[in-house]
C-alpha positions as a Python dict, from the first residue, in 0.01 Angstrom:
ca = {
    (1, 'X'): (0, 0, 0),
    (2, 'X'): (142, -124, -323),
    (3, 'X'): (449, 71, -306),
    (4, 'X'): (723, 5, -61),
    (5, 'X'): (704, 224, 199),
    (6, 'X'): (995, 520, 262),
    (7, 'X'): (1264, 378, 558),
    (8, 'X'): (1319, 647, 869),
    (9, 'X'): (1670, 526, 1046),
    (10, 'X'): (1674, 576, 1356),
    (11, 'X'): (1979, 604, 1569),
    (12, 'X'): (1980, 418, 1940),
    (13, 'X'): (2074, 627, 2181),
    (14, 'X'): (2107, 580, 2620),
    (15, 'X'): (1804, 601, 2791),
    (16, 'X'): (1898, 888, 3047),
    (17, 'X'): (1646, 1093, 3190),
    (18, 'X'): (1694, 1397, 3019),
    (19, 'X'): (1684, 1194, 2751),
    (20, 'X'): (1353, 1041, 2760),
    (21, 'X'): (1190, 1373, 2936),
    (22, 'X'): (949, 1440, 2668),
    (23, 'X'): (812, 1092, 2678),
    (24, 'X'): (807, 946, 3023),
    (25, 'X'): (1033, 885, 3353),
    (26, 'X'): (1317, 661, 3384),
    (27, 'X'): (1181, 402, 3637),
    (28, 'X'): (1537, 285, 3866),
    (29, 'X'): (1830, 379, 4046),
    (30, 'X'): (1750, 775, 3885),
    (31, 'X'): (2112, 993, 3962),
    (32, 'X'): (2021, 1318, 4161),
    (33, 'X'): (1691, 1132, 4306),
    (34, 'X'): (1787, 1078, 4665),
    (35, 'X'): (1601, 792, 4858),
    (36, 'X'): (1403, 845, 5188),
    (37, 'X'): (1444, 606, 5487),
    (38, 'X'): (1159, 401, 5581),
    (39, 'X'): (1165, 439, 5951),
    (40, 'X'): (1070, 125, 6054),
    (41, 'X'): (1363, -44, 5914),
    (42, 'X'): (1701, 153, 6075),
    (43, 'X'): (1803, 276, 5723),
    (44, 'X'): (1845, -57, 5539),
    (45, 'X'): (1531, 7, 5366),
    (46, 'X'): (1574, 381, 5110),
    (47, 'X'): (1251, 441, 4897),
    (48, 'X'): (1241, 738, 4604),
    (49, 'X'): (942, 815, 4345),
    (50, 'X'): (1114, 867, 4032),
    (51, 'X'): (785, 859, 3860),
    (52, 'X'): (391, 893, 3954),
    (53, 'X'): (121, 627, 3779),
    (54, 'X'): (-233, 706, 3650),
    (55, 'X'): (-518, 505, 3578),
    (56, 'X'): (-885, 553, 3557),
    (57, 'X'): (-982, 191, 3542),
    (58, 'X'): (-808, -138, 3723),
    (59, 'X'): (-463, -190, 3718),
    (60, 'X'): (-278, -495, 3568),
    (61, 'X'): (19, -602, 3634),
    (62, 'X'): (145, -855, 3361),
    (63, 'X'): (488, -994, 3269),
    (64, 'X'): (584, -1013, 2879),
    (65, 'X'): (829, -1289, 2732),
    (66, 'X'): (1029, -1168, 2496),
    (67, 'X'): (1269, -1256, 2246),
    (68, 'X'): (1453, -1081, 1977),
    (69, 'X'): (1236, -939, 1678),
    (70, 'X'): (1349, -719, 1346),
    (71, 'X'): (1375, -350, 1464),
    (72, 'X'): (1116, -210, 1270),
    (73, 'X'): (829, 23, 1394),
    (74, 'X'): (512, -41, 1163),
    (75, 'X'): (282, 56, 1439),
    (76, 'X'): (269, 330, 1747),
    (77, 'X'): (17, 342, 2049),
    (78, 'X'): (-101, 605, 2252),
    (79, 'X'): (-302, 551, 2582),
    (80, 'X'): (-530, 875, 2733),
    (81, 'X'): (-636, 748, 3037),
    (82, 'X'): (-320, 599, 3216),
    (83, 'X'): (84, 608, 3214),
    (84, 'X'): (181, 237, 3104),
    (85, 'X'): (522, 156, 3317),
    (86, 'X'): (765, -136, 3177),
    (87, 'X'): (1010, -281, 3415),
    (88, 'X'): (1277, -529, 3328),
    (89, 'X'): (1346, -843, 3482),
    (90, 'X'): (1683, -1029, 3502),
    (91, 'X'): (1885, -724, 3356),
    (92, 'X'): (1869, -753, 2974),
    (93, 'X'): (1896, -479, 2780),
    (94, 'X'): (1607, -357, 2593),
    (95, 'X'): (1489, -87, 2301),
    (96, 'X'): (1200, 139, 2350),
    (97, 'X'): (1092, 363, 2031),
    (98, 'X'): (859, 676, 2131),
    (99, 'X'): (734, 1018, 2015),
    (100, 'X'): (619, 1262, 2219),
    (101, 'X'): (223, 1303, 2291),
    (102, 'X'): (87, 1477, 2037),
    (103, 'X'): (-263, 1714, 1922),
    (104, 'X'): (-324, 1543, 1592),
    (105, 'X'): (-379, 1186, 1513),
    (106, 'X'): (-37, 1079, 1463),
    (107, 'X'): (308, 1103, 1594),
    (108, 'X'): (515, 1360, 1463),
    (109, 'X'): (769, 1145, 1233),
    (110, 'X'): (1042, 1372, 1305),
    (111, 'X'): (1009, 1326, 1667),
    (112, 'X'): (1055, 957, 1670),
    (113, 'X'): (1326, 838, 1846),
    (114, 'X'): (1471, 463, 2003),
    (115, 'X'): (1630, 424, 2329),
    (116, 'X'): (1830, 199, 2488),
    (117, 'X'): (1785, 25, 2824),
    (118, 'X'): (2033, -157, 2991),
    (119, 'X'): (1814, -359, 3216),
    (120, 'X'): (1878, -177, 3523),
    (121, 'X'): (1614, 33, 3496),
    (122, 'X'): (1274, 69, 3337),
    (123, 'X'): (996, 395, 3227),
    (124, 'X'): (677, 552, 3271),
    (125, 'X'): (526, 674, 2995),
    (126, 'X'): (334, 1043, 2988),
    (127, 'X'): (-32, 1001, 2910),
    (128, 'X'): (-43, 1030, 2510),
    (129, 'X'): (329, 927, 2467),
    (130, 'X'): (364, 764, 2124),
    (131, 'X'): (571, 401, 2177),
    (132, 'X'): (562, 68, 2029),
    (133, 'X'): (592, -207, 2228),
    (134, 'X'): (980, -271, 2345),
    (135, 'X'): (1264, -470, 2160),
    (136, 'X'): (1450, -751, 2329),
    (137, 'X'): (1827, -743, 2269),
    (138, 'X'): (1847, -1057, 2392),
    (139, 'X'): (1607, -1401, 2394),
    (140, 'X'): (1411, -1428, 2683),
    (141, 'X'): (1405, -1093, 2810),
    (142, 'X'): (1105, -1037, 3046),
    (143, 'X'): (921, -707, 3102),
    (144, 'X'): (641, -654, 3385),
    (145, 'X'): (412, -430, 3225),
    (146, 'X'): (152, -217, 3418),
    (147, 'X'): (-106, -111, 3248),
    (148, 'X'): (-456, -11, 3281),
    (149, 'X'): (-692, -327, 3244),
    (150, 'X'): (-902, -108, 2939),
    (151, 'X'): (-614, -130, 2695),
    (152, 'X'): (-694, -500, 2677),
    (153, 'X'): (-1051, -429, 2621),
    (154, 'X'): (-939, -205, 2314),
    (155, 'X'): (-617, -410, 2164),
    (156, 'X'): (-914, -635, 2146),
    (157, 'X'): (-1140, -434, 1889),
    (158, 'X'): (-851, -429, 1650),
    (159, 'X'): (-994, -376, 1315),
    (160, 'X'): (-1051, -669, 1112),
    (161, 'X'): (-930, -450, 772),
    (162, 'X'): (-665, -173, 844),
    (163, 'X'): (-583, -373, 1188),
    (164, 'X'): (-595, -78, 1382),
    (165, 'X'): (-736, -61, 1749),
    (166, 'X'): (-898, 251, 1910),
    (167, 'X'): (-1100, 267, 2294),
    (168, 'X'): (-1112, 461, 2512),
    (169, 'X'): (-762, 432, 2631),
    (170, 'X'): (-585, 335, 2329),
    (171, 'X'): (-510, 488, 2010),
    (172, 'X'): (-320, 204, 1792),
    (173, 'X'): (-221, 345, 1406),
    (174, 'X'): (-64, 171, 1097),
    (175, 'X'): (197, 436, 1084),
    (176, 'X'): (322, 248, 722),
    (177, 'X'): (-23, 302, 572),
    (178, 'X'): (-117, 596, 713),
    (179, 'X'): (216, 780, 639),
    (180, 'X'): (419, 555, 374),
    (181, 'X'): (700, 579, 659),
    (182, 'X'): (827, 222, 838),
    (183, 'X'): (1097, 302, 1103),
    (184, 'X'): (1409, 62, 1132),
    (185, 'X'): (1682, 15, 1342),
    (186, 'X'): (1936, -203, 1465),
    (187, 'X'): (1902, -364, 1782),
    (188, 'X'): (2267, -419, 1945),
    (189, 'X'): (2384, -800, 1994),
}
């Protein structure tokens, strides 16, 4: 691209689960989701299931390491074949940007938003939800990630050239060259 490429702001907002409905599940403490005693344990032990998990291959779980990066979105993902959960660790807040799954072969610009997470809780993503991978508001922020052990397989045919990856599971675009978009925001201190 030898022209700079058009800026999309995006705005920040909560990450509430009506919020993030078209993309995933909030992954926590979810209001209106009551828990269910374990019976073994006398009612000190609650479980809910604010969100299901699907994966046609293995499952890994894997912790990321994060520290604070510019907020710009040069590249989205899509998986087909499961629903890649992040959970924090140690309660630092963290940005997720996402569209909505989509029929063609990109995200819908327009749908593109960024949400905030105050490291209470974490999401599931739908199958085909458009996302890049999180923000840290803070150094050292630590996600576990679970995700489906063929995403690794295809991250790892990236494409020497346009340094895109497709598998399988993964659809990975250069939304700048592709589009002429970049999306930018501003991560809160």
């Amino acid at each position: 691209m030898t022209t700079a490429p058009e800026i999309i702001a995006l705005t920040i907002e909560a990450a509430t689960p009506e919020a993030l409905a078209p993309f995933g599940q909030v992954v926590g403490r979810v209001p209106g989701v009551t828990p269910i005693s374990v019976d073994f344990y006398k009612g000190a032990v609650k479980m809910s299931y604010p969100a299901r998990f699907t994966c046609e291959h293995p499952v890994e779980i894997t912790v990321a390491q994060m520290d604070r990066r510019p907020g710009e979105v040069r590249y989205m993902e899509r998986h087909f074949q499961h629903t890649q959960v992040f959970m924090p660790l140690g309660g630092k807040p963290f940005v997720a940007v996402m569209a909505p799954p989509s029929e063609g072969d990109l995200p819908e610009l327009d749908q593109v938003r960024a949400f905030l997470f105050d490291g209470s809780a974490g999401f599931s993503l739908h199958l085909g939800t458009w996302h890049e991978f999180p923000f840290a508001a803070q150094d050292g922020t630590d996600l576990v990630v679970i995700l489906s052990s063929q995403t690794g397989y295809d991250l790892k045919s990236k494409d020497a050239v346009t340094e895109e990856a497709h598998g399988p599971d993964l659809d990975k675009k250069d939304i700048v060259a592709r589009t002429g978009h970049v999306f930018r925001f501003d991560i809160p201190e």
